[in-house]
Short mmCIF file of C-alpha atoms in Angstrom, two decimals:
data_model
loop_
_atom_site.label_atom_id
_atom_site.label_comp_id
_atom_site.label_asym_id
_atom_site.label_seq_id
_atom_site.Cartn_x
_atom_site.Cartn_y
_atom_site.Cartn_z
CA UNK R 11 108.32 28.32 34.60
CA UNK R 12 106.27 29.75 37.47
CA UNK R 13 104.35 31.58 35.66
CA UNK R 14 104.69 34.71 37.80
CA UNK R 15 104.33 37.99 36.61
CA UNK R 16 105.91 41.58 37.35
CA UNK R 17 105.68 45.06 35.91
CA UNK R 18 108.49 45.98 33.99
CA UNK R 19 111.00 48.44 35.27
CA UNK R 20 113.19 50.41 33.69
CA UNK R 21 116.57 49.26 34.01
CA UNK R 22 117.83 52.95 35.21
CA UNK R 23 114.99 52.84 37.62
CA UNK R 24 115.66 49.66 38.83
CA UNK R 25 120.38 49.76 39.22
CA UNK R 26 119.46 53.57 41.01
CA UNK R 27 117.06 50.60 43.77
CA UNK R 28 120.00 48.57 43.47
CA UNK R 29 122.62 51.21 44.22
CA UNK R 30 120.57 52.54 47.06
CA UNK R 31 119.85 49.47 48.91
CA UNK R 32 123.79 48.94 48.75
CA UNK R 33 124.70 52.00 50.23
CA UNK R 34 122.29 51.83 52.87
CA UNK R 35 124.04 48.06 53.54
CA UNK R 36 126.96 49.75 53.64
CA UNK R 37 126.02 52.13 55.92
CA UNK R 38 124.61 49.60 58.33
CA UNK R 39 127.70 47.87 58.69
CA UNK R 40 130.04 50.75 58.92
CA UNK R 41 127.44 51.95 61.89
CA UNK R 42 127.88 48.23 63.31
CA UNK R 43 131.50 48.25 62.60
CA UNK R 44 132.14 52.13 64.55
CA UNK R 45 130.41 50.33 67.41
CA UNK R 46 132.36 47.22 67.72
CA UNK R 47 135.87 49.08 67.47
CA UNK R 48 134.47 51.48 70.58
CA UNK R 49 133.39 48.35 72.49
CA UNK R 50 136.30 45.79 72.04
CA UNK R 51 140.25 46.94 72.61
CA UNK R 52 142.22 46.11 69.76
CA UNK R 53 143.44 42.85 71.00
CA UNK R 54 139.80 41.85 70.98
CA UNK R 55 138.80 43.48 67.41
CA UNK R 56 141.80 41.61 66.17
CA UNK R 57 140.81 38.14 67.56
CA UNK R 58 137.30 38.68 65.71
CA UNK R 59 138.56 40.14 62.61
CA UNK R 60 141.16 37.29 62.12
CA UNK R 61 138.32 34.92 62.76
CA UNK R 62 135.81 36.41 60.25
CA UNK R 63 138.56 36.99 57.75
CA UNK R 64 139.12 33.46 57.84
CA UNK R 65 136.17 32.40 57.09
CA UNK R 66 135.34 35.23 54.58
CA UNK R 67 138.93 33.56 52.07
CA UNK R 68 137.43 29.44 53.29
CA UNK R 69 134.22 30.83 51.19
CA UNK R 70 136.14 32.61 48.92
CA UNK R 71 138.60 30.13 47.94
CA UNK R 72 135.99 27.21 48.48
CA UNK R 73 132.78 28.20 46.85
CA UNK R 74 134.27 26.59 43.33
CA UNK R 75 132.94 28.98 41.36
CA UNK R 76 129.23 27.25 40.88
CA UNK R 77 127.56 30.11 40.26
CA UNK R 78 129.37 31.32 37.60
CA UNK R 79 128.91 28.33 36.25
CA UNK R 80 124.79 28.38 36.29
CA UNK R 81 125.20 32.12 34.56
CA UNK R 82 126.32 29.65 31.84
CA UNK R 83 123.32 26.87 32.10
CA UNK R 84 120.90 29.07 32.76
CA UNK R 85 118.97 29.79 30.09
CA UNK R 86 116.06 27.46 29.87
CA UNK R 87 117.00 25.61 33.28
CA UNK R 88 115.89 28.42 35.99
CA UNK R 89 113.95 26.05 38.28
CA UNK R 90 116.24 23.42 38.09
CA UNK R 91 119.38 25.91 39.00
CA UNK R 92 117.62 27.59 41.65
CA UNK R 93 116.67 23.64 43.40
CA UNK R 94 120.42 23.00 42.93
CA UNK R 95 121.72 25.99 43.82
CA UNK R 96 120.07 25.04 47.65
CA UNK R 97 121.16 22.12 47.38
CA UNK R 98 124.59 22.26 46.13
CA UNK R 99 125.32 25.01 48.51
CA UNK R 100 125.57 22.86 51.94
CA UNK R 101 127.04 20.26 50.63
CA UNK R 102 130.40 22.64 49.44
CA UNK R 103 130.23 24.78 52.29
CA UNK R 104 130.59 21.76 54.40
CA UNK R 105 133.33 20.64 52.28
CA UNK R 106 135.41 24.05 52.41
CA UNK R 107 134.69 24.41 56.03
CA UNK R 108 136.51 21.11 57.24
CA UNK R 109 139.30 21.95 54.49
CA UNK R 110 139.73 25.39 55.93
CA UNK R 111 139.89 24.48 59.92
CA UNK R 112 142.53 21.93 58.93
CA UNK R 113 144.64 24.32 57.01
CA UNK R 114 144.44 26.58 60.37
CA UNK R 115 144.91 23.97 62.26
CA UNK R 116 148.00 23.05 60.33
CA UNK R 117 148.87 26.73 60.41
CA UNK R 118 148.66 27.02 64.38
CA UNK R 119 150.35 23.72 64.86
CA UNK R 120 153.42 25.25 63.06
CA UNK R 121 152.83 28.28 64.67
CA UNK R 122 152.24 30.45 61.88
CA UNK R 123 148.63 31.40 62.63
CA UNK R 124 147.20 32.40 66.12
CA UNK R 125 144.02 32.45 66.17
CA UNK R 126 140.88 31.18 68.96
CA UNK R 127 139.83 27.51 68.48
CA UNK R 128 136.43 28.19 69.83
CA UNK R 129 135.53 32.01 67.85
CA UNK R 130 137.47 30.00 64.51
CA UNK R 131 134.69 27.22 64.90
CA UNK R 132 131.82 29.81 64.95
CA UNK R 133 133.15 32.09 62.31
CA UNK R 134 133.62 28.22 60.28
CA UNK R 135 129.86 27.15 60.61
CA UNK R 136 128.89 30.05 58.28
CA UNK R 137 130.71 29.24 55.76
CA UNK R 138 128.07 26.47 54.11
CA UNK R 139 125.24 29.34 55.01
CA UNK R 140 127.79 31.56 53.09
CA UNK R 141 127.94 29.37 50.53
CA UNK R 142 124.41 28.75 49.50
CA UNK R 143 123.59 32.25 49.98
CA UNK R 144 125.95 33.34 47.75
CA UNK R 145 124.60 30.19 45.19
CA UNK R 146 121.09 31.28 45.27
CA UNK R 147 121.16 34.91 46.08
CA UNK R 148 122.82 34.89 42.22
CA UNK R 149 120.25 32.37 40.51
CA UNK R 150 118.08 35.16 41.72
CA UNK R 151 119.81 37.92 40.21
CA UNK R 152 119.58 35.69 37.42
CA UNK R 153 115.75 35.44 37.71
CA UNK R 154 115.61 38.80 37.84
CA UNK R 155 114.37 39.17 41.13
CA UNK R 156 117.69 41.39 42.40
CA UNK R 157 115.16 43.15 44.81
CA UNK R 158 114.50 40.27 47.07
CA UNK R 159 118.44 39.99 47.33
CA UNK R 160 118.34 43.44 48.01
CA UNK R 161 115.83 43.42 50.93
CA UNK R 162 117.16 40.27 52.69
CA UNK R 163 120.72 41.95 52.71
CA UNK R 164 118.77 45.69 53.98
CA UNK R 165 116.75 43.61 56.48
CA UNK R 166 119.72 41.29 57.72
CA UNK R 167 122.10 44.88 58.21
CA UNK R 168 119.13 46.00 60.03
CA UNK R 169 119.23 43.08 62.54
CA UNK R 170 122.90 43.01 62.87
CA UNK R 171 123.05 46.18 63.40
CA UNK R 172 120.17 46.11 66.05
CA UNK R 173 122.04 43.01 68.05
CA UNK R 174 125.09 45.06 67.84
CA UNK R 175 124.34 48.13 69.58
CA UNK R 176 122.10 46.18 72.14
CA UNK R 177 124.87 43.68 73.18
CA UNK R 178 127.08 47.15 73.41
CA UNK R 179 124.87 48.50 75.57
CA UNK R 180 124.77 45.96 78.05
CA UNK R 181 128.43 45.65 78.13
CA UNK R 182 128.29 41.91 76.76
CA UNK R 183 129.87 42.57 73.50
CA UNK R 184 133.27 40.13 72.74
CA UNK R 185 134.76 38.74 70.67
CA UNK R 186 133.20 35.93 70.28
CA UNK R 187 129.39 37.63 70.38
CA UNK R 188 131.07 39.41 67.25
CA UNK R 189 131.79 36.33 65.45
CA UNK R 190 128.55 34.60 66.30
CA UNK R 191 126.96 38.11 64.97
CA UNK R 192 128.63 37.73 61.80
CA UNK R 193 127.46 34.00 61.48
CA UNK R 194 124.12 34.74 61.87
CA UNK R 195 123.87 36.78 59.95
CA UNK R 196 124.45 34.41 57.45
CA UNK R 197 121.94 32.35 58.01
CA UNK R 198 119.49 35.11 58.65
CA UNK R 199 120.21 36.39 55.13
CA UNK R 200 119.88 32.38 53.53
CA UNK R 201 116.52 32.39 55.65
CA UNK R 202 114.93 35.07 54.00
CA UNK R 203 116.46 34.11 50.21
CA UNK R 204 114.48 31.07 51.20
CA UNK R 205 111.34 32.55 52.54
CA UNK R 206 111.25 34.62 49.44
CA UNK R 207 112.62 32.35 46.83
CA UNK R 208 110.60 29.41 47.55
CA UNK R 209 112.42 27.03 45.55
CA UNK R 210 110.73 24.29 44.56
CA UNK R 211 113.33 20.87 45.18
CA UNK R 212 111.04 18.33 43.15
CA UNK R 213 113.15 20.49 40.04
CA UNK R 214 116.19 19.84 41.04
CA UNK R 215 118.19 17.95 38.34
CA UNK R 216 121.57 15.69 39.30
CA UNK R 217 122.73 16.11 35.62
CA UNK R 218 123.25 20.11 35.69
CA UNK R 219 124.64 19.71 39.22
CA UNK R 220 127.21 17.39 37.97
CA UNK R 221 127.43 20.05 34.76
CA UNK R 222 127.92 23.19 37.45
CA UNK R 223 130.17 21.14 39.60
CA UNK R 224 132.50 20.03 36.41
CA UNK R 225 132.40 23.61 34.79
CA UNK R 226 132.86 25.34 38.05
CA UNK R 227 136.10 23.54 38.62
CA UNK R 228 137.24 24.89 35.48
CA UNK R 229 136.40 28.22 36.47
CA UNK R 230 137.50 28.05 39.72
CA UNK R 231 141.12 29.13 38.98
CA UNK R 232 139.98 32.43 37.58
CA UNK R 233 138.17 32.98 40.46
CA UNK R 234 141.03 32.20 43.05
CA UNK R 235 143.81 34.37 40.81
CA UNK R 236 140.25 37.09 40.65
CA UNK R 237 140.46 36.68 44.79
CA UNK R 238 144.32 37.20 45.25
CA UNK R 239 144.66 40.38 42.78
CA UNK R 240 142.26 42.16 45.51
CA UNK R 241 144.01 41.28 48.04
CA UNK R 242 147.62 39.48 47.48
CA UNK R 243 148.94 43.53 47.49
CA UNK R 244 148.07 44.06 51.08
CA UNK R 245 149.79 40.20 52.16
CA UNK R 246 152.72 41.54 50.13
CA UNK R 247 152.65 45.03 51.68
CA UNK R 248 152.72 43.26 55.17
CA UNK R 249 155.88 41.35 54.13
CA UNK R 250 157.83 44.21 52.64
CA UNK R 251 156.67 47.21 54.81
CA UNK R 252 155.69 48.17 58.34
CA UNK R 253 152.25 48.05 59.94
CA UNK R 254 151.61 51.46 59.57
CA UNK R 255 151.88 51.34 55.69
CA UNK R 256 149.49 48.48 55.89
CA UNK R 257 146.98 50.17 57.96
CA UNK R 258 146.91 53.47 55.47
CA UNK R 259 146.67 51.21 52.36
CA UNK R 260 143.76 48.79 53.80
CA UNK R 261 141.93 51.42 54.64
CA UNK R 262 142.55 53.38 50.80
CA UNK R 263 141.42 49.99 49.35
CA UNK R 264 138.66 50.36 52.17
CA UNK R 265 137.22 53.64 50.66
CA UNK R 266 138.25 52.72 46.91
CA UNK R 267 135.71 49.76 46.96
CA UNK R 268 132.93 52.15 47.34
CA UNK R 269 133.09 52.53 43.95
CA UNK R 270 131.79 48.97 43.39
CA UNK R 271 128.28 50.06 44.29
CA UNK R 272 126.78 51.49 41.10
CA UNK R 273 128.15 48.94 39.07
CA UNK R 274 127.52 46.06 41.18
CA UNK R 275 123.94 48.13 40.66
CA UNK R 276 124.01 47.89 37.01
CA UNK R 277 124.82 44.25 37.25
CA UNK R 278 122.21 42.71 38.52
CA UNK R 279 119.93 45.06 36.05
CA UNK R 280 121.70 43.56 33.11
CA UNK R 281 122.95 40.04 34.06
CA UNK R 282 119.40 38.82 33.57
CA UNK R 283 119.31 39.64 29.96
CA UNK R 284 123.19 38.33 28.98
CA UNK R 285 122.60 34.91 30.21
CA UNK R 286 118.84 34.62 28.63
CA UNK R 287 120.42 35.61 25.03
CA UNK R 288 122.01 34.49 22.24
CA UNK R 289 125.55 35.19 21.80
CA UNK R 290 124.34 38.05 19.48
CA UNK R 291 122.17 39.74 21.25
CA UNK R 292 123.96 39.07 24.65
CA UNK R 293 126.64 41.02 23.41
CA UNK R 294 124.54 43.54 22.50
CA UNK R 295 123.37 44.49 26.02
CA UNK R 296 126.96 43.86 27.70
CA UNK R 297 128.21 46.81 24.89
CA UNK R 298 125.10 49.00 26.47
CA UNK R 299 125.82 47.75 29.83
CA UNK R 300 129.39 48.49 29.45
CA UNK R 301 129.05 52.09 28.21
CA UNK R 302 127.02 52.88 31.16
CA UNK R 303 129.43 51.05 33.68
CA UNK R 304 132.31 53.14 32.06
CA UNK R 305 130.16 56.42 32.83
CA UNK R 306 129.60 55.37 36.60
CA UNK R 307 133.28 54.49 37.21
CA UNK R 308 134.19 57.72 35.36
CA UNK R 309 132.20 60.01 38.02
CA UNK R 310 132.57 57.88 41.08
CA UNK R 311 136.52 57.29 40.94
CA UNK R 312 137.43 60.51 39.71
CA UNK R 313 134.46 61.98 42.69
CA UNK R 314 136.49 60.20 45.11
CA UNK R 315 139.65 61.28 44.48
CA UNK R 316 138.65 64.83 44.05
CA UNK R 317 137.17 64.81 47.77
CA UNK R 318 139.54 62.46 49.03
CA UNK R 319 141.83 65.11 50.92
CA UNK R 320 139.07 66.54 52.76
CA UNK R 321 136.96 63.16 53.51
CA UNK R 322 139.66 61.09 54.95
CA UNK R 323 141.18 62.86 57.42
CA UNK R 324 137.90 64.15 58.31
CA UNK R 325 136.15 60.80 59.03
CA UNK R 326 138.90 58.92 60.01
CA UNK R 327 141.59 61.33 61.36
CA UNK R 328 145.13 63.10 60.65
CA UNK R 329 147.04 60.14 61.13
CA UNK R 330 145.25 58.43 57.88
CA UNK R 331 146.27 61.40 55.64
CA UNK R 332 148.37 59.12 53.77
CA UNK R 333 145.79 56.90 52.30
CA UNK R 334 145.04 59.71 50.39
CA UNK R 335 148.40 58.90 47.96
CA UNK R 336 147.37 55.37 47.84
CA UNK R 337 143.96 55.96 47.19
CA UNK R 338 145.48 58.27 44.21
CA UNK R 339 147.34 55.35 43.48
CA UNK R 340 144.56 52.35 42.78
CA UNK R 341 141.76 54.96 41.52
CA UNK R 342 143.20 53.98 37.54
CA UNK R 343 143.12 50.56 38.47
CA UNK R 344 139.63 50.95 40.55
CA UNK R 345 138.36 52.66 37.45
CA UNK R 346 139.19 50.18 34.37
CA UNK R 347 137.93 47.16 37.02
CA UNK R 348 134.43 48.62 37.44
CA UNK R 349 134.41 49.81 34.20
CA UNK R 350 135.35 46.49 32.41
CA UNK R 351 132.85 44.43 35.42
CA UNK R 352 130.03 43.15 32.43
CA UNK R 353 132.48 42.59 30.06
CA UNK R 354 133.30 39.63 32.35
CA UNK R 355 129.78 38.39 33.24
CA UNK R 356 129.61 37.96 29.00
CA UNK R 357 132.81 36.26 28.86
CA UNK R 358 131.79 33.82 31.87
CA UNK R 359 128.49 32.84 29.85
CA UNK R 360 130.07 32.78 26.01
CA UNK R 361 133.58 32.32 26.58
CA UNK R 362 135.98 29.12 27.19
CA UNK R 363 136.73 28.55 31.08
CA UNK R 364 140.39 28.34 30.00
CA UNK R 365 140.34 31.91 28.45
CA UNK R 366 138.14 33.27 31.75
CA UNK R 367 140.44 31.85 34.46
CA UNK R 368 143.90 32.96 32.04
CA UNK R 369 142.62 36.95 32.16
CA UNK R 370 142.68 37.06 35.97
CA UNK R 371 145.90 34.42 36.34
CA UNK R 372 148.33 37.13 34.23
CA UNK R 373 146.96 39.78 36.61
CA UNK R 374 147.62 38.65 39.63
CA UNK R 375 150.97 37.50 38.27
CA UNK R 376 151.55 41.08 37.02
CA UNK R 377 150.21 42.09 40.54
CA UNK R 378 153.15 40.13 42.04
CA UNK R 379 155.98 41.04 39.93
CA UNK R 380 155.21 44.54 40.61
CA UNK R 381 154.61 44.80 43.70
CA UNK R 382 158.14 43.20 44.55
CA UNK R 383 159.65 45.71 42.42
CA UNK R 384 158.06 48.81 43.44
CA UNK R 385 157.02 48.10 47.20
CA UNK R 386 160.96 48.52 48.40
CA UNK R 387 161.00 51.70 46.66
CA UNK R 388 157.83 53.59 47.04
CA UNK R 389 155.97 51.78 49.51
CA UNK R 390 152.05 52.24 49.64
CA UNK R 391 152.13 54.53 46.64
CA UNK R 392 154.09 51.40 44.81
CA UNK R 393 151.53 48.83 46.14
CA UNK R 394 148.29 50.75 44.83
CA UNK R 395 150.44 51.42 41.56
CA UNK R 396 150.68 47.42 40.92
CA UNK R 397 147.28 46.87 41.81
CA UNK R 398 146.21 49.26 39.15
CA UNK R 399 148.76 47.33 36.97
CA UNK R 400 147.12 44.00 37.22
CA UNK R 401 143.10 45.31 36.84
CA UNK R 402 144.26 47.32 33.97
CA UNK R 403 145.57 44.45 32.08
CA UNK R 404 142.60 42.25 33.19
CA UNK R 405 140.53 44.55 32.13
CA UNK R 406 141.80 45.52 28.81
CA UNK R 407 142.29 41.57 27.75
CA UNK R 408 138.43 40.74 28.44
CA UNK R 409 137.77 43.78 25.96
CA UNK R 410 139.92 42.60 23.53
CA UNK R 411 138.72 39.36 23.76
CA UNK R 412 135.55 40.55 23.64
CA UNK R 413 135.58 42.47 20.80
CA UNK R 414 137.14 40.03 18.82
CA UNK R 415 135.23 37.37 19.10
CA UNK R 416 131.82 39.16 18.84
CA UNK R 417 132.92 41.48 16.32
CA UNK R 418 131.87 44.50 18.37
CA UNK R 419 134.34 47.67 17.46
CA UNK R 420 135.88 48.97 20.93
CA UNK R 421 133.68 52.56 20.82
CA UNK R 422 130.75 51.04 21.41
CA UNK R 423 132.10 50.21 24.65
CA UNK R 424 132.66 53.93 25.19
CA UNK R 425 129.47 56.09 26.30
CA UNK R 426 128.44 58.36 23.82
CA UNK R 427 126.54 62.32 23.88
CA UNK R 428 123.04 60.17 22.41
CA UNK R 429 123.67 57.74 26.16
CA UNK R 430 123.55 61.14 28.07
CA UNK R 431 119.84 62.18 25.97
CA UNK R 432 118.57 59.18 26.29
CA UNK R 433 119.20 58.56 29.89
CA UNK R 434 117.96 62.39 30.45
CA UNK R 435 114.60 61.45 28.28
CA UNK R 436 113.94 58.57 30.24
CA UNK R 437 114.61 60.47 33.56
CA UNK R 438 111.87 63.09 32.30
CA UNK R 439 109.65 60.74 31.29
CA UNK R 440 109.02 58.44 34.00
CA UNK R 441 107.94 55.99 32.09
CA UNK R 442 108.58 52.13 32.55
CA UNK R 443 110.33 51.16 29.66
CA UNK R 444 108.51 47.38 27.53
CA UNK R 445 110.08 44.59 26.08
CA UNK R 446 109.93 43.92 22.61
CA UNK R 447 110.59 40.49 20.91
CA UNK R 448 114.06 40.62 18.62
CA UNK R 449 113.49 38.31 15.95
CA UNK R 450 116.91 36.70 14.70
CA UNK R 451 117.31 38.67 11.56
CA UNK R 452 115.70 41.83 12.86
CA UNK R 453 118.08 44.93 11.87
CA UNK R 454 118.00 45.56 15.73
CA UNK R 455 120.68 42.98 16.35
CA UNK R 456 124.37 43.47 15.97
CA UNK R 457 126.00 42.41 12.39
CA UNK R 458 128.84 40.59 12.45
CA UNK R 459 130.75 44.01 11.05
CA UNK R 460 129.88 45.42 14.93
CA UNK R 461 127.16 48.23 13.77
CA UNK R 462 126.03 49.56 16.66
CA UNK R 463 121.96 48.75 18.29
CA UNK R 464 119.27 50.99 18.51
CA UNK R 465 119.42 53.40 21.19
CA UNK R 466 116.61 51.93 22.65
CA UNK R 467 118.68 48.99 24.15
CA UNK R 468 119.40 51.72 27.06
CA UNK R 469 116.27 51.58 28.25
CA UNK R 470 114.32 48.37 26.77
CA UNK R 471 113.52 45.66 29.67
CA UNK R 472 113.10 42.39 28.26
CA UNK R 473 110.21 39.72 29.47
CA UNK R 474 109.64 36.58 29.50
CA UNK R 475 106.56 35.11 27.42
CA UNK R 476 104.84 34.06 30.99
CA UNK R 477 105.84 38.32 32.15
CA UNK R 478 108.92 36.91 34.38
CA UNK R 479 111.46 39.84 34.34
#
């Protein structure tokens, strides 16, 4: 331990910081992206976005899943995870890297991918940058320090943004300055995880590397099927349909992801407290996590479908009309997937590897089988309707799941009027919510018969004896 110390926060407090600084990322890089699409014709936007893309499914496919694995060994490790986590992170990015430019070389040697040697090799170099970033920027989520993650990614948006319009300015925007954009901002946004993090490498510990590595691998398939059920429907879609249809659904899966932010927001409030518990009282905060989760996807999904009809074709034109149908389409599967998002961080920590990576396997199986049937019949609408198919039964077998094995009943997953008075109370009250100590047998914690915790779990912020949050 550092022995650092941090006011509490209240979680609310802390997922609406969260949520903000994600939107304002968001908004940075649709600014950045409006610019590059006015700058470069679409030959040229294609030639970078194949590039990036690239690059984006090499991390993707190649990060092995380490981090999920240190939500699992974290608890009573945290220097010796964060040391590995910047040290593990190189040394699989360069791995992935040289396996993904020889599967695109393979794929342009049999002439099944096109793509620039040169703006491939750039877009490549991120990917062990990628890599540890994505390692560390999640032991700090773990550490509770989500709001250095969330002012390295602010800051880095700021800066790409900033090179972006400059370079457009002067006319020397291309492809390739897009790429090398993209990769550094990679290593921009592993610089300041560094700066802030300062992780201290004498901890690091070749035993729990091993452990991730081993345990990752195991995980690893979950997180590939995970990977392909977001986006095997649009590959599909580009077999079965024209480009057209596959413009209007990626940008309906475009919009739809918006709905990620407040939960991704709730997240890293809660993920702290899961992997520092018992199984007991872990799965008392994913229940409270869960109910508020369900809330957020509630208002968000059903939000975005209500002004759907009038914000598409607004912002994007006439022509995208259509994505409103496909939008309609994926919101029940965008809904259960947000909703059922901590549900999945418990199962990762407490669960068997084999039963994590089966949940998202029958998915994107379901995914498949569905979209082959219902593509050739009703297109777009069909696509978005399988997608919804596979996150719904993802979703609904980690609940199960969960339930069962921690003996929670199902309604407490489901937010409740004394949620809504509590969250107003705190609201009113401005007051940062304290931790207080759970002793094993205190009548706070869950029974095995799944009565429900105090209210208070809503709002209580846990601390570490030396005041780490």
């Amino acid at each position: 331990m550092t022995g650092r110390h941090t006011r509490p926060r209240a979680p609310l407090g802390q997922a609406a910081r969260n949520a903000a600084s994600r939107i304002l990322v968001v908004g940075l890089n649709a600014a950045a992206g409006i610019v590059t699409a006015r700058a470069l014709n679409p030959d040229g936007r294609g030639i970078s976005a194949l590039a990036i893309a690239v690059a984006g499914a090499t991390v993707s496919l190649g990060f092995l899943s380490v981090e999920q694995a240190h939500v699992q060994l974290w608890k009573g490790r945290r220097d010796a995870v964060i040391a590995n986590s910047v040290l593990l992170g190189p040394a699989v990015g360069v791995v992935a890297a040289i396996v993904g430019t020889a599967v695109v070389w393979l794929g342009a040697h049999f002439g099944v991918l096109d793509v620039h040697p040169g703006i491939l090799l750039l877009a490549l170099a991120a990917v062990p940058a990628s890599v540890t970033g994505l390692y560390l920027s999640t032991a700090l989520v773990l550490d509770a320090r989500v709001s250095l993650v969330n002012r390295a990614m602010v800051w880095v948006g700021v800066l790409q943004c900033l090179v972006t319009f400059q370079m457009a300015l002067t006319g020397s925007l291309t492809p390739g300055s897009v790429v090398a954009i993209w990769s550094g901002s990679a290593f921009a946004m592993l610089m300041v995880l560094l700066a802030g993090a300062r992780p201290a490498l004498r901890r690091r510990d070749p035993t729990l590397a091993r452990q991730a590595l081993a345990l990752g691998l195991r995980l690893h398939p979950g997180s590939v099927a995970l990977y392909l059920t977001y986006r095997l429907d649009v590959l599909v879609l580009g077999a079965l349909a024209t480009p057209t249809a596959v413009g209007l659904y990626a940008l309906a899966v475009t919009v739809g992801e918006l709905t990620r932010i407040p939960t991704e927001a709730v997240r890293g409030v809660f993920l702290p407290r899961q992997a520092e518990g018992d199984r007991a009282a872990s799965a008392d905060v994913t229940a409270v996590a869960t109910r508020v989760s369900v809330a957020l996807a509630a208002v968000c999904v059903g939000g975005l479908c209500l002004v759907a009809p009038v914000l598409i074709p607004l912002a994007y034109g006439h022509d995208f009309a259509d994505s409103v149908n496909a939008l309609y389409a994926l919101g029940p599967g965008l809904f259960m997937v947000q909703a059922g998002r901590q549900i999945g961080a418990y199962l990762i920590k407490h669960d068997r590897p084999f039963v994590v990576s089966a949940l998202p396997t029958v998915a994107v199986l379901a995914n498949a089988g569905a979209n082959l049937l219902l593509i050739p019949r009703w297109g777009l609408i069909g696509c978005g309707l399988s997608a919804s198919l596979g996150f719904t039964l993802m979703t609904v077998g980690q609940a199960v799941r969960f339930c069962r094995t921690t003996g929670v009943r199902w309604h407490r997953l489901l937010p409740g009027p004394g949620d809504v008075v509590l969250v107003r109370q705190r609201l009113a009250s401005r007051r940062p919510a304290t931790a207080v100590a759970v002793p094993e047998h205190s009548p706070r914690q869950r029974s095995t018969a799944g009565t429900t915790a105090t209210d208070g779990d809503l709002v209580a912020t846990p601390a570490d004896p030396d005041g780490r949050r």
